Amino acid sequence: SYELTQPPSVSVSPGQTARITCSGDALPKKYVYWYQQKSGQAPVRVIYEDSKRPSGIPERFSGSSSGTKATLTISGAQVEDEADYYCYSTDNIGSFGGGTKLTVL
Amino acid sequence: QVQLVQSGPEVKKPGASVKVSCKTSGYTFIDYYMHWVRQVPGQGLEWMGWINPNSGGTKYAQNFQGRVTMTRDTSVSTAYMELSSLTSGDKAVYYCARAGERRGSPGDYWGQGSLVTVSS
């Protein structure tokens, strides 16, 4: 496995754009996935294969990846988007980032 | 609809083993890898490994090598994760998650989580 680094916290006001980064040396060659986890709930996948959005995930969620950094962008963040977000990648052995707590207030 | 239903909470003594089950329905069990992820209270997600329900083949995270065993019973569409030599550090919620479009990542379907407490 390899290390994925995320900022511990990001804070935005409602309607602003939130950007959460995920850095890792192997990312140029591997897909990145993003999961949202609200308190007391199981994680929910919000982005897969760098930039694809699963069915049912709002369009304000988008993903990108360039070089050793991937970014989850929430355009027009809502109060209900407040959660922990984790990036994930794999080289046959999976690895999660440490998580980023998004505050929207 | 796809469902993953996990076994209930467990309380174990240090040194014991725990076996968590993940009963699936709504899809063909052998068609998707199953991942296991744990979360220690107040901490982040930790990938434990996966099992190929078709072949029984497994891949484990290095942190759990030698202590974790993932198995499956195709007759009841259920995956299992057994963790041995438990310590207080293994107190966590354990999740099963069906793989997505690519077998190497958890997808859209997760179990509800199983809390394992380790206490003397």
PDB file of C-alpha atoms in Angstrom:
ATOM      1  CA  SER A   1       0.000   0.000   0.000  1.00  0.00           C
ATOM      2  CA  TYR A   2       1.066   3.619  -0.180  1.00  0.00           C
ATOM      3  CA  GLU A   3       0.341   6.816   1.639  1.00  0.00           C
ATOM      4  CA  LEU A   4      -2.447   9.182   0.674  1.00  0.00           C
ATOM      5  CA  THR A   5      -2.402  12.577   2.346  1.00  0.00           C
ATOM      6  CA  GLN A   6      -5.447  14.752   2.945  1.00  0.00           C
ATOM      7  CA  PRO A   7      -5.877  17.991   4.876  1.00  0.00           C
ATOM      8  CA  PRO A   8      -7.526  17.311   8.245  1.00  0.00           C
ATOM      9  CA  SER A   9     -10.199  19.922   7.743  1.00  0.00           C
ATOM     10  CA  VAL A  10     -11.786  22.263   5.225  1.00  0.00           C
ATOM     11  CA  SER A  11     -14.354  24.888   6.045  1.00  0.00           C
ATOM     12  CA  VAL A  12     -16.639  26.841   3.699  1.00  0.00           C
ATOM     13  CA  SER A  13     -19.831  28.866   3.881  1.00  0.00           C
ATOM     14  CA  PRO A  14     -22.986  27.505   2.252  1.00  0.00           C
ATOM     15  CA  GLY A  15     -22.947  28.121  -1.489  1.00  0.00           C
ATOM     16  CA  GLN A  16     -19.186  28.345  -1.692  1.00  0.00           C
ATOM     17  CA  THR A  17     -16.949  25.864  -3.463  1.00  0.00           C
ATOM     18  CA  ALA A  18     -15.173  23.315  -1.291  1.00  0.00           C
ATOM     19  CA  ARG A  19     -12.035  21.628  -2.537  1.00  0.00           C
ATOM     20  CA  ILE A  20     -10.513  18.640  -0.797  1.00  0.00           C
ATOM     21  CA  THR A  21      -7.155  17.362  -1.971  1.00  0.00           C
ATOM     22  CA  CYS A  22      -5.519  13.959  -1.833  1.00  0.00           C
ATOM     23  CA  SER A  23      -1.814  13.587  -2.513  1.00  0.00           C
ATOM     24  CA  GLY A  24       0.140  10.438  -3.234  1.00  0.00           C
ATOM     25  CA  ASP A  25       3.240   9.555  -5.210  1.00  0.00           C
ATOM     26  CA  ALA A  26       1.519   6.722  -7.091  1.00  0.00           C
ATOM     27  CA  LEU A  27      -1.583   8.671  -8.073  1.00  0.00           C
ATOM     28  CA  PRO A  28      -0.430   9.437 -11.633  1.00  0.00           C
ATOM     29  CA  LYS A  29      -0.830   5.744 -12.404  1.00  0.00           C
ATOM     30  CA  LYS A  30      -3.852   4.856 -10.290  1.00  0.00           C
ATOM     31  CA  TYR A  31      -7.503   5.783 -10.086  1.00  0.00           C
ATOM     32  CA  VAL A  32      -8.792   7.731  -7.106  1.00  0.00           C
ATOM     33  CA  TYR A  33     -12.111   7.194  -5.407  1.00  0.00           C
ATOM     34  CA  TRP A  34     -13.894   9.459  -2.926  1.00  0.00           C
ATOM     35  CA  TYR A  35     -16.219   8.477  -0.085  1.00  0.00           C
ATOM     36  CA  GLN A  36     -18.432  10.629   2.080  1.00  0.00           C
ATOM     37  CA  GLN A  37     -19.166   9.544   5.618  1.00  0.00           C
ATOM     38  CA  LYS A  38     -21.676  11.294   7.836  1.00  0.00           C
ATOM     39  CA  SER A  39     -21.625  10.766  11.556  1.00  0.00           C
ATOM     40  CA  GLY A  40     -22.744   7.293  12.564  1.00  0.00           C
ATOM     41  CA  GLN A  41     -23.326   6.134   8.999  1.00  0.00           C
ATOM     42  CA  ALA A  42     -21.608   3.848   6.534  1.00  0.00           C
ATOM     43  CA  PRO A  43     -19.518   5.549   3.841  1.00  0.00           C
ATOM     44  CA  VAL A  44     -21.065   6.537   0.532  1.00  0.00           C
ATOM     45  CA  ARG A  45     -19.068   6.636  -2.695  1.00  0.00           C
ATOM     46  CA  VAL A  46     -19.351  10.040  -4.349  1.00  0.00           C
ATOM     47  CA  ILE A  47     -16.672   9.793  -7.073  1.00  0.00           C
ATOM     48  CA  TYR A  48     -15.053   6.811  -8.780  1.00  0.00           C
ATOM     49  CA  GLU A  49     -12.238   6.457 -11.308  1.00  0.00           C
ATOM     50  CA  ASP A  50     -11.027  10.012 -10.635  1.00  0.00           C
ATOM     51  CA  SER A  51     -14.007  11.900 -11.988  1.00  0.00           C
ATOM     52  CA  LYS A  52     -17.078   9.725 -12.497  1.00  0.00           C
ATOM     53  CA  ARG A  53     -20.157  10.308 -10.408  1.00  0.00           C
ATOM     54  CA  PRO A  54     -22.304   7.370  -9.268  1.00  0.00           C
ATOM     55  CA  SER A  55     -25.998   7.421  -9.915  1.00  0.00           C
ATOM     56  CA  GLY A  56     -27.829   9.530  -7.370  1.00  0.00           C
ATOM     57  CA  ILE A  57     -24.870  11.702  -6.400  1.00  0.00           C
ATOM     58  CA  PRO A  58     -25.632  15.419  -6.940  1.00  0.00           C
ATOM     59  CA  GLU A  59     -23.922  17.159  -9.835  1.00  0.00           C
ATOM     60  CA  ARG A  60     -22.218  19.583  -7.454  1.00  0.00           C
ATOM     61  CA  PHE A  61     -19.770  16.774  -6.644  1.00  0.00           C
ATOM     62  CA  SER A  62     -16.906  16.469  -9.115  1.00  0.00           C
ATOM     63  CA  GLY A  63     -13.449  14.971  -9.134  1.00  0.00           C
ATOM     64  CA  SER A  64     -10.198  15.518 -10.944  1.00  0.00           C
ATOM     65  CA  SER A  65      -6.694  14.168 -10.816  1.00  0.00           C
ATOM     66  CA  SER A  66      -3.434  15.552 -12.108  1.00  0.00           C
ATOM     67  CA  GLY A  67       0.029  14.324 -11.322  1.00  0.00           C
ATOM     68  CA  THR A  68       0.344  13.338  -7.701  1.00  0.00           C
ATOM     69  CA  LYS A  69      -2.772  15.185  -6.568  1.00  0.00           C
ATOM     70  CA  ALA A  70      -6.474  14.421  -6.818  1.00  0.00           C
ATOM     71  CA  THR A  71      -9.200  16.894  -5.908  1.00  0.00           C
ATOM     72  CA  LEU A  72     -12.798  16.497  -4.842  1.00  0.00           C
ATOM     73  CA  THR A  73     -14.764  19.650  -5.600  1.00  0.00           C
ATOM     74  CA  ILE A  74     -18.157  20.459  -4.178  1.00  0.00           C
ATOM     75  CA  SER A  75     -19.565  23.404  -6.108  1.00  0.00           C
ATOM     76  CA  GLY A  76     -22.085  25.314  -4.065  1.00  0.00           C
ATOM     77  CA  ALA A  77     -21.630  23.288  -0.910  1.00  0.00           C
ATOM     78  CA  GLN A  78     -24.761  22.664   1.124  1.00  0.00           C
ATOM     79  CA  VAL A  79     -25.144  22.248   4.859  1.00  0.00           C
ATOM     80  CA  GLU A  80     -26.014  18.600   4.250  1.00  0.00           C
ATOM     81  CA  ASP A  81     -22.599  18.056   2.638  1.00  0.00           C
ATOM     82  CA  GLU A  82     -20.946  18.458   6.023  1.00  0.00           C
ATOM     83  CA  ALA A  83     -19.188  15.133   6.571  1.00  0.00           C
ATOM     84  CA  ASP A  84     -15.848  13.359   6.568  1.00  0.00           C
ATOM     85  CA  TYR A  85     -14.421  12.669   3.124  1.00  0.00           C
ATOM     86  CA  TYR A  86     -11.895   9.977   2.316  1.00  0.00           C
ATOM     87  CA  CYS A  87      -9.893   9.370  -0.823  1.00  0.00           C
ATOM     88  CA  TYR A  88      -8.935   5.825  -1.757  1.00  0.00           C
ATOM     89  CA  SER A  89      -6.619   4.243  -4.272  1.00  0.00           C
ATOM     90  CA  THR A  90      -5.152   0.823  -4.866  1.00  0.00           C
ATOM     91  CA  ASP A  91      -2.194  -0.962  -6.360  1.00  0.00           C
ATOM     92  CA  ASN A  92      -3.845  -4.286  -5.563  1.00  0.00           C
ATOM     93  CA  ILE A  93      -3.493  -3.304  -1.936  1.00  0.00           C
ATOM     94  CA  GLY A  94      -6.012  -0.640  -1.018  1.00  0.00           C
ATOM     95  CA  SER A  95      -5.296   2.519   0.896  1.00  0.00           C
ATOM     96  CA  PHE A  96      -7.488   5.280   2.306  1.00  0.00           C
ATOM     97  CA  GLY A  97      -6.380   8.792   2.976  1.00  0.00           C
ATOM     98  CA  GLY A  98      -6.607  10.022   6.541  1.00  0.00           C
ATOM     99  CA  GLY A  99      -9.874  11.825   5.906  1.00  0.00           C
ATOM    100  CA  THR A 100     -10.951  15.460   5.726  1.00  0.00           C
ATOM    101  CA  LYS A 101     -13.664  16.928   7.889  1.00  0.00           C
ATOM    102  CA  LEU A 102     -15.729  19.325   5.803  1.00  0.00           C
ATOM    103  CA  THR A 103     -17.564  21.996   7.744  1.00  0.00           C
ATOM    104  CA  VAL A 104     -20.247  24.012   5.969  1.00  0.00           C
ATOM    105  CA  LEU A 105     -21.479  26.928   8.027  1.00  0.00           C
TER     106      LEU A 105
ATOM    107  CA  GLN B   1     -32.320  -4.330  -4.542  1.00  0.00           C
ATOM    108  CA  VAL B   2     -28.776  -4.993  -3.417  1.00  0.00           C
ATOM    109  CA  GLN B   3     -28.423  -5.488   0.326  1.00  0.00           C
ATOM    110  CA  LEU B   4     -25.511  -6.314   2.580  1.00  0.00           C
ATOM    111  CA  VAL B   5     -26.599  -7.219   6.109  1.00  0.00           C
ATOM    112  CA  GLN B   6     -23.913  -7.727   8.709  1.00  0.00           C
ATOM    113  CA  SER B   7     -23.944  -9.636  11.954  1.00  0.00           C
ATOM    114  CA  GLY B   8     -24.578  -7.929  15.249  1.00  0.00           C
ATOM    115  CA  PRO B   9     -22.241  -6.404  17.817  1.00  0.00           C
ATOM    116  CA  GLU B  10     -19.687  -8.603  19.525  1.00  0.00           C
ATOM    117  CA  VAL B  11     -17.799  -8.358  22.796  1.00  0.00           C
ATOM    118  CA  LYS B  12     -14.601 -10.372  22.959  1.00  0.00           C
ATOM    119  CA  LYS B  13     -11.772 -10.823  25.415  1.00  0.00           C
ATOM    120  CA  PRO B  14      -8.189  -9.944  24.521  1.00  0.00           C
ATOM    121  CA  GLY B  15      -6.556 -12.792  22.653  1.00  0.00           C
ATOM    122  CA  ALA B  16      -9.831 -14.143  21.314  1.00  0.00           C
ATOM    123  CA  SER B  17     -11.066 -14.193  17.726  1.00  0.00           C
ATOM    124  CA  VAL B  18     -14.149 -12.673  16.162  1.00  0.00           C
ATOM    125  CA  LYS B  19     -15.966 -13.667  12.987  1.00  0.00           C
ATOM    126  CA  VAL B  20     -18.177 -11.094  11.284  1.00  0.00           C
ATOM    127  CA  SER B  21     -20.635 -12.111   8.598  1.00  0.00           C
ATOM    128  CA  CYS B  22     -21.994 -10.156   5.639  1.00  0.00           C
ATOM    129  CA  LYS B  23     -25.103 -11.687   4.077  1.00  0.00           C
ATOM    130  CA  THR B  24     -25.869 -10.428   0.590  1.00  0.00           C
ATOM    131  CA  SER B  25     -28.952 -10.379  -1.569  1.00  0.00           C
ATOM    132  CA  GLY B  26     -30.199  -8.756  -4.742  1.00  0.00           C
ATOM    133  CA  TYR B  27     -27.292  -9.675  -7.001  1.00  0.00           C
ATOM    134  CA  THR B  28     -25.146 -12.615  -8.065  1.00  0.00           C
ATOM    135  CA  PHE B  29     -22.796 -13.096  -5.127  1.00  0.00           C
ATOM    136  CA  ILE B  30     -19.881 -14.564  -7.061  1.00  0.00           C
ATOM    137  CA  ASP B  31     -19.787 -11.728  -9.587  1.00  0.00           C
ATOM    138  CA  TYR B  32     -18.322  -9.054  -7.284  1.00  0.00           C
ATOM    139  CA  TYR B  33     -15.331  -8.971  -4.974  1.00  0.00           C
ATOM    140  CA  MET B  34     -16.083  -8.139  -1.345  1.00  0.00           C
ATOM    141  CA  HIS B  35     -13.957  -5.661   0.590  1.00  0.00           C
ATOM    142  CA  TRP B  36     -13.634  -5.286   4.335  1.00  0.00           C
ATOM    143  CA  VAL B  37     -12.960  -1.907   5.917  1.00  0.00           C
ATOM    144  CA  ARG B  38     -12.655  -1.024   9.558  1.00  0.00           C
ATOM    145  CA  GLN B  39     -13.003   2.165  11.525  1.00  0.00           C
ATOM    146  CA  VAL B  40     -11.641   2.591  15.023  1.00  0.00           C
ATOM    147  CA  PRO B  41     -13.833   5.021  17.027  1.00  0.00           C
ATOM    148  CA  GLY B  42     -12.914   8.594  16.219  1.00  0.00           C
ATOM    149  CA  GLN B  43     -10.469   7.575  13.499  1.00  0.00           C
ATOM    150  CA  GLY B  44     -10.489   7.125   9.738  1.00  0.00           C
ATOM    151  CA  LEU B  45     -11.263   4.258   7.401  1.00  0.00           C
ATOM    152  CA  GLU B  46      -8.767   1.441   7.136  1.00  0.00           C
ATOM    153  CA  TRP B  47      -8.799  -1.047   4.277  1.00  0.00           C
ATOM    154  CA  MET B  48      -8.406  -4.636   5.465  1.00  0.00           C
ATOM    155  CA  GLY B  49      -8.593  -6.687   2.301  1.00  0.00           C
ATOM    156  CA  TRP B  50     -10.837  -8.365  -0.232  1.00  0.00           C
ATOM    157  CA  ILE B  51     -12.108 -11.761  -1.171  1.00  0.00           C
ATOM    158  CA  ASN B  52     -13.024 -13.050  -4.588  1.00  0.00           C
ATOM    159  CA  PRO B  53     -16.272 -14.898  -3.838  1.00  0.00           C
ATOM    160  CA  ASN B  54     -15.944 -16.962  -7.006  1.00  0.00           C
ATOM    161  CA  SER B  55     -12.537 -18.482  -6.338  1.00  0.00           C
ATOM    162  CA  GLY B  56     -12.085 -17.756  -2.654  1.00  0.00           C
ATOM    163  CA  GLY B  57      -8.875 -15.925  -3.413  1.00  0.00           C
ATOM    164  CA  THR B  58      -7.924 -13.149  -1.006  1.00  0.00           C
ATOM    165  CA  LYS B  59      -5.695 -10.120  -0.641  1.00  0.00           C
ATOM    166  CA  TYR B  60      -4.982  -8.677   2.787  1.00  0.00           C
ATOM    167  CA  ALA B  61      -3.513  -5.411   3.980  1.00  0.00           C
ATOM    168  CA  GLN B  62      -0.069  -5.842   5.469  1.00  0.00           C
ATOM    169  CA  ASN B  63      -1.279  -4.555   8.841  1.00  0.00           C
ATOM    170  CA  PHE B  64      -3.568  -7.567   9.177  1.00  0.00           C
ATOM    171  CA  GLN B  65      -1.461 -10.283   7.559  1.00  0.00           C
ATOM    172  CA  GLY B  66      -1.413 -13.375   9.734  1.00  0.00           C
ATOM    173  CA  ARG B  67      -4.400 -12.268  11.810  1.00  0.00           C
ATOM    174  CA  VAL B  68      -7.233 -11.912   9.305  1.00  0.00           C
ATOM    175  CA  THR B  69      -8.994 -14.585   7.321  1.00  0.00           C
ATOM    176  CA  MET B  70     -11.675 -13.796   4.764  1.00  0.00           C
ATOM    177  CA  THR B  71     -13.915 -16.584   3.589  1.00  0.00           C
ATOM    178  CA  ARG B  72     -17.236 -17.049   1.883  1.00  0.00           C
ATOM    179  CA  ASP B  73     -20.105 -19.481   1.623  1.00  0.00           C
ATOM    180  CA  THR B  74     -21.600 -19.257  -1.843  1.00  0.00           C
ATOM    181  CA  SER B  75     -24.572 -21.442  -0.856  1.00  0.00           C
ATOM    182  CA  VAL B  76     -25.856 -18.649   1.373  1.00  0.00           C
ATOM    183  CA  SER B  77     -24.291 -15.681  -0.463  1.00  0.00           C
ATOM    184  CA  THR B  78     -22.383 -14.659   2.631  1.00  0.00           C
ATOM    185  CA  ALA B  79     -18.881 -13.338   3.183  1.00  0.00           C
ATOM    186  CA  TYR B  80     -17.004 -13.647   6.464  1.00  0.00           C
ATOM    187  CA  MET B  81     -14.115 -11.821   8.074  1.00  0.00           C
ATOM    188  CA  GLU B  82     -12.344 -13.424  11.015  1.00  0.00           C
ATOM    189  CA  LEU B  83      -9.792 -11.501  13.062  1.00  0.00           C
ATOM    190  CA  SER B  84      -7.695 -13.300  15.650  1.00  0.00           C
ATOM    191  CA  SER B  85      -5.469 -12.355  18.586  1.00  0.00           C
ATOM    192  CA  LEU B  86      -7.688  -9.405  19.398  1.00  0.00           C
ATOM    193  CA  THR B  87      -6.375  -6.470  21.413  1.00  0.00           C
ATOM    194  CA  SER B  88      -8.048  -3.318  22.659  1.00  0.00           C
ATOM    195  CA  GLY B  89      -6.792  -1.643  19.497  1.00  0.00           C
ATOM    196  CA  ASP B  90      -9.118  -3.814  17.442  1.00  0.00           C
ATOM    197  CA  LYS B  91     -12.203  -2.212  18.932  1.00  0.00           C
ATOM    198  CA  ALA B  92     -13.837  -0.846  15.820  1.00  0.00           C
ATOM    199  CA  VAL B  93     -16.745  -0.917  13.431  1.00  0.00           C
ATOM    200  CA  TYR B  94     -16.110  -3.413  10.659  1.00  0.00           C
ATOM    201  CA  TYR B  95     -17.779  -2.892   7.287  1.00  0.00           C
ATOM    202  CA  CYS B  96     -18.178  -5.136   4.287  1.00  0.00           C
ATOM    203  CA  ALA B  97     -18.488  -3.362   0.942  1.00  0.00           C
ATOM    204  CA  ARG B  98     -19.177  -4.822  -2.471  1.00  0.00           C
ATOM    205  CA  ALA B  99     -16.618  -3.904  -5.111  1.00  0.00           C
ATOM    206  CA  GLY B 100     -17.617  -1.416  -7.751  1.00  0.00           C
ATOM    207  CA  GLU B 101     -16.851  -1.299 -11.432  1.00  0.00           C
ATOM    208  CA  ARG B 102     -13.275  -2.316 -10.705  1.00  0.00           C
ATOM    209  CA  ARG B 103     -12.657  -5.100  -8.284  1.00  0.00           C
ATOM    210  CA  GLY B 104      -9.983  -3.203  -6.366  1.00  0.00           C
ATOM    211  CA  SER B 105     -12.221  -0.592  -4.789  1.00  0.00           C
ATOM    212  CA  PRO B 106     -15.313  -0.597  -2.587  1.00  0.00           C
ATOM    213  CA  GLY B 107     -18.378   0.445  -4.543  1.00  0.00           C
ATOM    214  CA  ASP B 108     -21.817   1.767  -3.772  1.00  0.00           C
ATOM    215  CA  TYR B 109     -23.072  -0.993  -1.506  1.00  0.00           C
ATOM    216  CA  TRP B 110     -21.926  -1.265   2.077  1.00  0.00           C
ATOM    217  CA  GLY B 111     -23.113  -3.194   5.065  1.00  0.00           C
ATOM    218  CA  GLN B 112     -24.386  -1.333   8.092  1.00  0.00           C
ATOM    219  CA  GLY B 113     -21.240  -2.083  10.055  1.00  0.00           C
ATOM    220  CA  SER B 114     -20.540  -4.452  12.938  1.00  0.00           C
ATOM    221  CA  LEU B 115     -19.163  -3.120  16.202  1.00  0.00           C
ATOM    222  CA  VAL B 116     -16.526  -5.292  17.813  1.00  0.00           C
ATOM    223  CA  THR B 117     -15.548  -4.453  21.381  1.00  0.00           C
ATOM    224  CA  VAL B 118     -12.505  -6.015  23.012  1.00  0.00           C
ATOM    225  CA  SER B 119     -12.571  -5.944  26.780  1.00  0.00           C
ATOM    226  CA  SER B 120     -11.377  -8.105  29.623  1.00  0.00           C
TER     227      SER B 120
END
